Amino acid sequence: MALIDHFLPILIPAAILLHLLLAPYSKVEESFNLQAVHDIIRYGIPDPRSPDAEALFKAEYDHFSFPGVVPRTFVGALVLAGLSKPFITLMEGMVNEQVIVRGVLGLLNALALMSYARAARGAFGQGVANWYILLQATQFHVIFYASRTLPNMFAFALTTIALQQFLLHPTQSIHSYHRSQCLGIYLLTITGIIFRSEIALLLITQILSLLIQRRTSILRVIIPAGLCGAAIGLALTLTIDSCFWQSYSTKITPPIFTTPILTRILGLVWPEYSAFHFNAIEGSASQWGTSPWYTYFTSSIPKLLMNPFALLFLLPIALSRPALSRPAAALLLPVLSFVAGYSYLAHKEWRFIVYVVPHITLSAALGANWIWVRRGKAPVMAFLLVTSVIATFAVSTAMLLISSANYPGGEALSRLHTLLPQYPNTHRGPVTVHLDVPVCMTGATRFLQDEPLYPVPSSGKKEREKEWFETSSSSTSSPQIRFDKTENPTTLLTPSFWDSIDWVLSSSGPARVIGKWEVVDVVRGLKQVKVYRPGEETGLRGGEVCMGPGWKNAVAKLWGMLEKIGRPMLKGRWLGVEMEDTVWILKKVPEERGEELGKVLV
């Protein structure tokens, strides 16, 4: 094997970690699992038989305060917390635990993709595997979201490993292939039961594809693997989630917990069934928007692949060449059938079908390798192939830099930790900080409530506590900062509510906050992507991106370099971003100073 064959797979974990470091904050869709991992690490798991278990969950765990429309599984969060704990201990004080947790999840997905690439090498050769890695690593969505705690990305690692089991190696015996199929069916069944119910449809289409090709056995493969996966999946989710949701205490009332008759009788929770019933059977997913039936094919799949050359040329080549048509069809038939079947639901998001990306990308890699092997006879096509990969990487990098400016809530909360030591607390007790809803939706998490993204360049925690307020023997265990996330509009319009608030992270500025407040800092966020005319200054600067201090300077230089090179080529025009004031960091003005400010204003 050439040296490049050994090191090329490293592109995938390197790209995922780079995306994590440049965009370390999270959005509201990721919050449930991220908060759950935080609570498991921070507070542990109480004995479910203990009478104090429910009290601890309600007092400390985020999911009792913000349960959501339907319950969600804790299985992924529990595994991720367990895997992350040793790294958190090893890297204590170096970086926020959120980055470590996301890094562990990203590496799990990276290992799954690398394992898939290794299976592709065994099935189709090193050349196809190399092109698969290049096409996969230069995509944006899978790489960007691989470290994000969406339920789909917990499922992605398992579905990717499952799908590789259906790749037939030329020298593989039928007995060995049946064992691989058993593992694949087993993993898809477990994943569908625990994480995402739509994977059941992917399992069905994959089984039907194997039956059509006469490559499997119902009695020896499908039924045993399916029953085993179902038993283990149900055992895991019913026991773990019933513990964390404390359903057996009957203190949590339906209809939030819509479960089958049997689980209601036993007082157990099956979260993914609840989500399936709510979204598919009741059709409530349509409340979040609807799309035409063809959206996945015309928008989502092109968005996930990123490379238009793959859709327009590589896939058609793979399907039309005699030596490639059968394996390409075997790859595409089950996943495209899954997408077609799932298009029945009106509410559509690309993450619902993200599991098909490895198979479609591998099909495109078959076409890419066919062109590259014949590059001497078709140099133009080979040039277009290489150019498309480079261009896709450039576009993905631009999307990453733009996305890094889209988490103002997380950036504001991280900055707050830097600002607080500069304003000593004047009263006994913790500082109370109010976070409004948009701030919580754009990056504010419990991990960031504990500490900033990167260490604050100031004195240690104990020294800051001493500086902030005088502690008594009864207050030494009090939290340094207390966070308030009140959402009720009536409460927020009550002046007495704001009397107990010291700081506010507001997405609407001081005008919407009752009382006298000082604007300490303003975080700018992404407004829109626009085409700048000659002479216009672009909006994004290094200090405005939402990432660690060291990365801000690097991004500022990279962004400036790209603009300096590209703008003259485009006659002074440039595709950039427009920034706007997004989150205001407000500090309450003491009454004496408020009166002085009032006199000045008069």
XYZ file of C-alpha atoms in Angstrom:
602
model
C 0.000 0.000 0.000
C 1.163 3.505 -0.803
C 1.888 5.890 2.048
C -1.186 7.965 1.149
C -3.406 4.908 1.608
C -2.346 4.700 5.253
C -2.832 8.381 6.100
C -5.823 9.306 3.942
C -8.414 7.881 6.400
C -7.125 10.329 9.052
C -8.780 13.088 7.010
C -12.179 12.156 8.441
C -11.438 12.478 12.199
C -9.211 15.502 11.500
C -12.023 17.253 9.626
C -14.580 16.439 12.335
C -12.344 17.750 15.133
C -11.522 20.882 13.137
C -15.237 21.589 12.680
C -15.726 21.066 16.416
C -12.943 23.466 17.402
C -14.102 26.163 14.986
C -17.772 25.826 15.959
C -17.790 24.496 19.549
C -21.200 25.781 20.621
C -24.539 24.040 20.105
C -28.115 24.783 19.056
C -31.413 23.951 20.731
C -31.887 20.730 18.708
C -28.834 19.280 20.437
C -29.679 20.511 23.913
C -31.546 17.525 25.370
C -28.698 15.036 25.003
C -26.024 17.615 25.837
C -27.802 18.674 29.040
C -28.417 15.017 29.892
C -24.708 14.186 29.553
C -23.898 17.176 31.761
C -26.330 16.093 34.471
C -25.148 12.481 34.462
C -21.505 13.572 34.802
C -22.204 16.254 37.368
C -24.848 14.633 39.612
C -24.496 10.917 38.941
C -27.343 8.407 38.729
C -29.361 7.836 41.885
C -30.544 4.381 42.860
C -34.018 4.131 41.242
C -35.249 2.214 44.309
C -34.293 5.076 46.587
C -37.162 7.310 47.791
C -34.913 10.303 47.124
C -34.321 9.439 43.447
C -37.251 11.407 42.117
C -36.380 14.394 44.316
C -32.807 14.448 42.971
C -33.988 14.233 39.369
C -36.451 17.083 39.856
C -33.970 19.233 41.750
C -30.914 18.788 39.518
C -31.727 17.294 36.119
C -32.674 19.577 33.237
C -35.239 17.236 31.648
C -37.701 17.660 34.515
C -37.691 21.443 34.003
C -37.790 21.214 30.200
C -39.262 17.789 29.323
C -40.211 18.633 25.732
C -43.254 17.445 23.834
C -42.373 13.751 24.145
C -39.772 11.934 26.260
C -36.428 11.195 24.646
C -33.994 8.429 25.372
C -31.117 8.679 27.837
C -29.315 5.625 26.449
C -27.000 7.620 24.160
C -26.328 10.283 26.788
C -25.500 7.623 29.377
C -22.992 5.874 27.080
C -21.437 9.176 25.975
C -21.096 10.372 29.574
C -19.348 7.138 30.528
C -16.913 7.338 27.609
C -16.214 11.040 28.172
C -15.562 10.875 31.911
C -11.926 9.612 31.694
C -11.028 12.319 29.148
C -12.692 14.992 31.295
C -10.583 13.895 34.262
C -7.433 13.842 32.124
C -8.039 17.302 30.581
C -9.483 19.036 33.634
C -9.075 22.810 33.461
C -7.808 22.814 29.866
C -11.095 23.237 28.026
C -14.796 23.195 28.777
C -16.204 19.695 29.243
C -18.683 20.362 26.426
C -15.843 20.331 23.889
C -14.574 17.017 25.270
C -18.009 15.399 25.205
C -18.646 16.540 21.656
C -15.164 15.428 20.663
C -15.813 11.899 21.936
C -19.055 11.678 19.954
C -17.319 13.062 16.868
C -14.548 10.486 17.115
C -17.091 7.680 17.490
C -18.717 8.756 14.232
C -15.281 9.178 12.653
C -14.339 5.624 13.635
C -17.585 4.365 12.106
C -16.851 6.171 8.823
C -13.260 4.899 8.800
C -14.500 1.367 9.432
C -16.933 1.787 6.528
C -14.067 2.946 4.308
C -12.055 -0.129 5.302
C -15.012 -2.355 4.389
C -15.301 -0.502 1.060
C -11.637 -1.275 0.389
C -12.281 -4.980 0.974
C -15.348 -4.956 -1.284
C -14.188 -2.712 -4.159
C -10.466 -2.057 -3.792
C -8.169 0.626 -2.444
C -8.887 3.142 -5.203
C -12.622 3.209 -4.508
C -11.969 3.477 -0.766
C -9.645 6.450 -1.297
C -12.187 8.307 -3.402
C -14.879 7.518 -0.855
C -12.753 9.135 1.881
C -12.089 12.226 -0.261
C -15.749 12.647 -1.157
C -16.889 12.029 2.418
C -14.323 14.270 4.135
C -15.070 17.252 1.860
C -18.809 17.190 2.537
C -20.137 19.680 5.080
C -23.208 18.398 6.894
C -22.039 14.969 8.045
C -18.638 16.306 9.129
C -20.068 19.410 10.820
C -22.796 17.537 12.686
C -20.817 14.380 13.520
C -19.883 15.795 16.931
C -23.300 17.312 17.664
C -25.552 15.539 20.148
C -28.561 15.137 17.882
C -30.346 11.781 18.258
C -29.647 11.242 14.557
C -25.892 11.486 15.115
C -26.035 8.981 17.973
C -27.789 6.686 15.520
C -25.446 7.542 12.626
C -22.441 5.639 13.974
C -24.529 2.487 14.468
C -26.286 2.693 11.083
C -22.959 3.269 9.318
C -21.433 0.194 10.929
C -24.630 -1.726 10.163
C -24.671 -0.757 6.477
C -21.060 -1.822 5.998
C -22.077 -5.355 7.013
C -24.101 -5.633 3.792
C -21.075 -4.950 1.554
C -20.148 -8.255 -0.087
C -16.395 -8.942 -0.302
C -15.310 -10.913 -3.407
C -13.635 -13.666 -1.350
C -16.243 -13.777 1.431
C -18.023 -17.080 1.986
C -21.817 -17.203 2.153
C -21.638 -18.299 5.778
C -19.431 -15.320 6.689
C -21.697 -12.964 4.730
C -24.766 -14.243 6.590
C -23.030 -13.550 9.892
C -22.303 -10.003 8.735
C -25.943 -9.602 7.724
C -27.042 -10.755 11.177
C -24.899 -8.072 12.781
C -26.234 -5.424 10.403
C -29.885 -6.343 11.034
C -29.207 -6.590 14.753
C -27.674 -3.081 14.883
C -30.390 -1.474 12.748
C -33.089 -3.009 14.931
C -31.507 -1.780 18.167
C -30.904 1.676 16.704
C -34.475 1.999 15.452
C -35.961 0.974 18.797
C -33.743 3.212 20.926
C -32.804 6.268 18.878
C -34.800 6.916 15.699
C -37.904 5.047 14.613
C -37.418 5.899 10.912
C -34.495 3.451 10.865
C -37.097 0.668 10.971
C -37.978 1.657 7.391
C -34.302 1.549 6.418
C -34.118 -1.943 7.921
C -37.130 -3.059 5.883
C -35.778 -1.702 2.591
C -32.380 -3.277 3.249
C -33.947 -6.676 3.955
C -36.146 -6.453 0.853
C -33.075 -5.588 -1.240
C -31.248 -8.674 0.073
C -34.277 -10.867 -0.603
C -34.582 -9.549 -4.165
C -30.915 -10.353 -4.757
C -31.349 -13.752 -3.030
C -28.459 -13.015 -0.708
C -30.072 -13.784 2.640
C -32.194 -16.284 4.546
C -35.372 -15.439 6.427
C -35.081 -18.303 8.920
C -31.328 -18.321 9.485
C -30.611 -14.573 9.333
C -33.538 -12.149 9.376
C -35.771 -13.556 12.106
C -33.062 -14.496 14.663
C -31.174 -11.197 14.229
C -34.374 -9.117 14.313
C -35.737 -10.791 17.439
C -32.408 -10.553 19.250
C -32.000 -6.877 18.364
C -35.577 -6.084 19.376
C -35.196 -7.841 22.739
C -31.944 -6.073 23.607
C -33.126 -2.687 22.322
C -36.362 -2.818 24.297
C -34.602 -4.030 27.421
C -32.145 -1.138 27.278
C -34.595 1.667 26.562
C -37.386 0.501 28.883
C -35.124 0.059 31.900
C -32.811 3.055 31.453
C -35.436 5.563 30.331
C -37.999 4.489 32.907
C -35.337 5.161 35.525
C -34.432 8.619 34.279
C -38.029 9.669 33.599
C -39.211 8.132 36.898
C -42.377 6.923 35.182
C -43.008 4.084 37.591
C -43.761 6.603 40.342
C -46.865 7.674 38.330
C -46.023 11.238 39.359
C -45.516 12.246 35.707
C -48.866 12.437 34.009
C -49.892 11.503 30.450
C -50.557 12.475 27.694
C -46.854 13.362 27.381
C -45.971 9.688 27.826
C -47.898 8.094 24.995
C -46.785 4.471 25.196
C -48.189 1.092 24.213
C -50.734 -0.671 26.417
C -48.144 -3.037 27.866
C -45.722 -0.285 28.884
C -48.580 1.693 30.443
C -49.586 -1.321 32.505
C -45.994 -1.802 33.649
C -45.504 1.919 34.149
C -42.515 1.997 31.773
C -41.394 4.509 29.156
C -40.392 3.771 25.558
C -39.369 7.231 24.287
C -38.914 6.449 20.614
C -42.347 4.857 20.384
C -43.782 8.015 21.942
C -41.998 10.115 19.308
C -43.188 7.807 16.498
C -46.774 7.954 17.737
C -46.649 11.739 18.096
C -44.942 12.453 14.751
C -46.212 9.723 12.440
C -49.476 8.324 13.793
C -50.871 11.615 15.105
C -49.189 13.571 12.306
C -48.061 16.258 14.750
C -44.673 16.662 13.069
C -46.420 18.801 10.459
C -46.663 21.549 13.070
C -42.979 22.245 12.360
C -43.582 22.767 8.644
C -44.297 20.701 5.559
C -42.443 20.136 2.298
C -43.320 18.576 -1.094
C -42.802 14.825 -1.463
C -39.757 15.288 -3.727
C -37.819 17.543 -1.305
C -35.424 14.826 -0.123
C -34.391 14.038 -3.711
C -34.160 17.586 -5.069
C -32.816 19.381 -2.001
C -31.680 17.208 0.907
C -29.539 14.631 -0.925
C -27.736 17.259 -3.063
C -27.174 19.289 0.118
C -25.733 16.282 1.955
C -23.417 15.221 -0.889
C -22.339 18.845 -1.577
C -20.458 17.878 -4.751
C -22.632 18.475 -7.865
C -20.173 16.485 -10.002
C -21.053 13.420 -7.935
C -24.746 13.723 -8.750
C -24.424 14.743 -12.396
C -21.600 12.436 -13.466
C -20.254 10.001 -10.865
C -23.528 8.302 -9.946
C -24.690 7.996 -13.603
C -21.311 6.521 -14.542
C -21.494 3.996 -11.718
C -25.003 2.935 -12.743
C -24.309 2.772 -16.482
C -21.011 0.893 -16.684
C -21.486 -2.910 -16.889
C -18.807 -3.713 -14.307
C -20.215 -1.201 -11.813
C -23.962 -1.252 -12.355
C -24.772 -4.254 -10.153
C -22.796 -3.182 -7.048
C -23.944 0.444 -7.461
C -27.579 -0.662 -7.727
C -27.156 -2.901 -4.669
C -25.912 0.123 -2.726
C -28.521 2.597 -3.945
C -31.660 0.452 -4.041
C -32.231 0.092 -0.270
C -31.272 3.647 0.708
C -33.192 5.398 -2.083
C -36.206 3.197 -1.370
C -35.937 4.298 2.255
C -35.868 7.958 1.192
C -38.833 7.437 -1.140
C -40.845 5.728 1.597
C -39.968 8.328 4.199
C -41.035 11.082 1.807
C -44.597 10.092 2.720
C -44.307 12.211 5.896
C -44.967 15.879 5.182
C -42.398 17.270 7.630
C -38.916 16.826 6.188
C -35.414 17.573 7.428
C -32.129 16.400 5.948
C -31.061 14.837 9.268
C -33.913 12.318 9.021
C -32.202 10.683 6.028
C -28.542 11.342 6.893
C -27.965 7.590 7.310
C -28.010 7.097 3.504
C -24.931 9.292 2.927
C -22.234 6.562 3.192
C -23.914 4.275 0.647
C -24.601 7.087 -1.846
C -21.086 8.485 -1.414
C -19.589 5.043 -1.960
C -21.646 4.671 -5.162
C -20.209 7.987 -6.357
C -16.724 6.748 -5.417
C -17.199 3.812 -7.814
C -17.689 6.315 -10.629
C -14.792 8.490 -9.426
C -12.388 5.557 -9.409
C -13.546 4.509 -12.896
C -12.665 7.995 -14.211
C -9.341 8.143 -12.367
C -8.157 4.749 -13.603
C -8.831 5.997 -17.165
C -7.470 9.502 -16.612
C -4.994 9.085 -19.480
C -7.861 8.525 -21.906
C -10.195 11.116 -20.362
C -8.007 13.888 -18.890
C -10.822 16.449 -18.951
C -13.095 14.286 -16.813
C -10.227 13.549 -14.413
C -9.478 17.275 -14.151
C -13.150 18.040 -13.451
C -13.212 15.304 -10.806
C -10.213 16.702 -8.915
C -11.467 20.267 -9.320
C -14.896 19.316 -7.949
C -13.351 17.809 -4.809
C -11.202 20.919 -4.222
C -14.159 23.248 -4.877
C -16.399 21.262 -2.536
C -13.765 21.497 0.187
C -13.538 25.269 -0.327
C -17.318 25.704 -0.126
C -17.489 23.490 2.976
C -14.764 25.554 4.633
C -16.648 28.775 3.869
C -19.832 27.269 5.313
C -17.924 26.307 8.447
C -16.554 29.830 8.936
C -19.993 31.344 8.383
C -21.645 28.844 10.729
C -19.154 29.691 13.476
C -20.771 33.133 13.729
C -24.233 31.673 14.322
C -24.004 30.821 18.050
C -24.257 34.188 19.846
C -25.916 32.724 22.952
C -22.978 30.426 23.645
C -20.461 33.172 22.933
C -22.298 35.582 25.255
C -22.397 33.070 28.097
C -18.709 32.301 27.694
C -17.866 36.016 27.699
C -19.943 36.481 30.851
C -17.453 34.386 32.825
C -14.695 36.748 31.710
C -16.696 39.850 32.644
C -18.001 38.818 36.067
C -14.658 39.055 37.962
C -14.366 42.657 36.758
C -17.555 43.605 38.635
C -17.343 42.460 42.293
C -20.634 41.335 43.782
C -21.932 43.810 46.381
C -24.423 41.586 48.187
C -24.350 38.281 49.990
C -25.215 35.233 47.912
C -24.776 34.150 44.297
C -25.008 36.388 41.257
C -28.299 35.803 39.427
C -28.164 35.807 35.623
C -31.267 35.683 33.431
C -30.972 33.955 30.040
C -33.766 34.633 27.564
C -35.116 32.016 25.152
C -33.100 32.942 22.001
C -29.893 32.902 24.069
C -30.701 29.386 25.295
C -31.504 28.330 21.721
C -28.212 29.591 20.259
C -25.566 28.030 22.449
C -26.209 28.544 26.175
C -25.827 25.149 27.870
C -25.316 23.829 31.382
C -21.700 23.067 30.549
C -21.145 26.750 29.759
C -23.037 27.798 32.873
C -20.382 25.982 34.906
C -17.372 27.554 33.200
C -16.345 29.392 30.017
C -15.434 27.590 26.826
C -11.739 28.136 27.514
C -10.086 29.035 30.849
C -10.537 32.632 31.986
C -7.181 34.452 32.186
C -7.653 35.569 35.789
C -7.274 34.321 39.326
C -8.579 30.945 40.400
C -12.167 30.138 41.203
C -11.757 30.362 44.994
C -10.096 33.763 44.749
C -12.882 35.065 42.499
C -15.500 33.798 44.961
C -13.762 35.650 47.775
C -13.674 38.791 45.666
C -17.313 38.596 44.634
C -19.021 38.270 47.996
C -18.355 37.695 51.642
C -19.057 34.100 52.479
C -20.430 32.844 55.738
C -20.191 29.319 57.064
C -23.660 28.639 55.692
C -22.977 30.019 52.242
C -19.677 28.387 51.364
C -21.468 25.671 49.433
C -23.696 28.121 47.515
C -23.232 28.290 43.753
C -21.185 31.197 42.464
C -23.747 32.021 39.775
C -27.447 31.190 39.688
C -29.023 31.049 36.238
C -32.665 31.871 35.590
C -34.424 30.743 32.393
C -37.940 32.032 33.033
C -39.997 32.006 29.829
C -43.458 33.055 31.042
C -44.327 36.386 29.316
C -46.493 37.545 32.233
C -43.690 36.982 34.735
C -41.189 38.782 32.511
C -43.486 41.839 32.465
C -43.595 41.954 36.266
C -41.182 44.584 37.695
C -40.698 42.624 40.937
C -39.271 39.686 38.977
C -36.301 41.789 37.838
C -35.493 42.935 41.376
C -33.651 39.666 42.030
C -31.756 39.657 38.701
C -28.170 40.992 38.602
C -27.179 40.269 34.993
C -29.156 39.607 31.803
C -28.191 38.020 28.509
C -30.866 39.514 26.270
C -31.514 39.033 22.565
C -33.736 42.131 22.450
C -31.486 44.666 24.160
C -32.056 46.744 27.305
C -35.323 48.233 26.010
C -37.230 45.007 26.707
C -35.821 44.522 30.220
C -37.559 46.320 33.088
C -35.323 48.510 35.206
C -32.049 50.378 34.717
C -29.315 48.364 33.047
C -25.804 49.002 31.802
C -24.727 47.485 28.493
C -21.433 45.779 29.353
C -20.861 43.981 26.049
C -22.651 43.098 22.816
C -22.189 39.867 20.876
C -22.662 40.141 17.143
C -24.169 37.267 15.183
C -24.918 36.238 11.640
C -27.650 38.266 9.923
C -27.384 37.079 6.327
C -25.025 36.009 3.571
C -24.768 38.710 0.919
C -22.785 39.814 -2.117
C -20.634 42.824 -1.290
C -19.971 45.382 -4.008
C -16.558 46.920 -4.768
C -15.455 49.131 -1.891
C -17.893 47.672 0.657
C -16.349 46.234 3.807
C -17.389 42.682 4.648
C -19.076 42.008 7.966
C -17.285 39.046 9.542
C -14.158 39.704 11.559
C -12.104 37.404 13.743
C -13.394 38.885 16.996
C -16.987 38.152 16.037
C -16.783 34.435 15.366
C -17.996 32.255 18.236
C -14.924 30.212 19.101
C -11.887 30.146 21.319
C -9.546 33.162 21.529
C -6.689 31.498 19.675
C -8.929 30.440 16.817
C -10.416 33.938 16.402
C -7.108 35.350 15.192
C -6.500 32.390 12.910
C -9.949 32.708 11.352
C -9.535 36.468 10.954
C -6.288 35.910 9.036
C -7.763 33.083 6.944
C -10.890 35.074 6.147
C -8.815 38.123 5.213
C -6.478 36.040 3.057
C -9.356 34.444 1.150
C -10.920 37.843 0.585
C -7.614 39.366 -0.515
C -7.056 36.605 -3.075
C -10.613 36.156 -4.271
C -11.989 39.695 -4.399
C -9.721 40.983 -7.214
C -10.633 37.901 -9.251
C -14.317 38.813 -8.875
C -13.762 42.472 -9.848
C -14.129 43.762 -6.305
C -17.215 41.757 -5.425
C -17.207 39.219 -2.611
C -19.651 36.752 -1.117
C -19.548 37.505 2.589
C -21.720 37.759 5.645
C -23.536 40.647 7.248
C -23.327 40.756 11.036
C -25.655 42.417 13.521
C -25.909 43.008 17.255
C -27.545 39.839 18.550
C -27.067 39.400 22.315
C -26.647 42.175 24.862
C -24.845 41.481 28.149
C -26.535 43.726 30.713
C -25.627 44.509 34.324
C -28.081 46.041 36.751
C -27.301 49.668 37.623
C -27.314 50.352 41.391
C -30.072 52.697 42.517
C -27.709 55.584 43.333
C -26.052 55.392 39.942
C -29.428 54.932 38.264
C -30.601 58.211 39.726
C -27.436 59.918 38.466
C -27.946 58.509 34.993
C -31.564 59.639 35.063
C -30.541 63.230 35.917
C -27.980 63.203 33.091
C -30.580 61.980 30.626
C -33.049 64.681 31.739
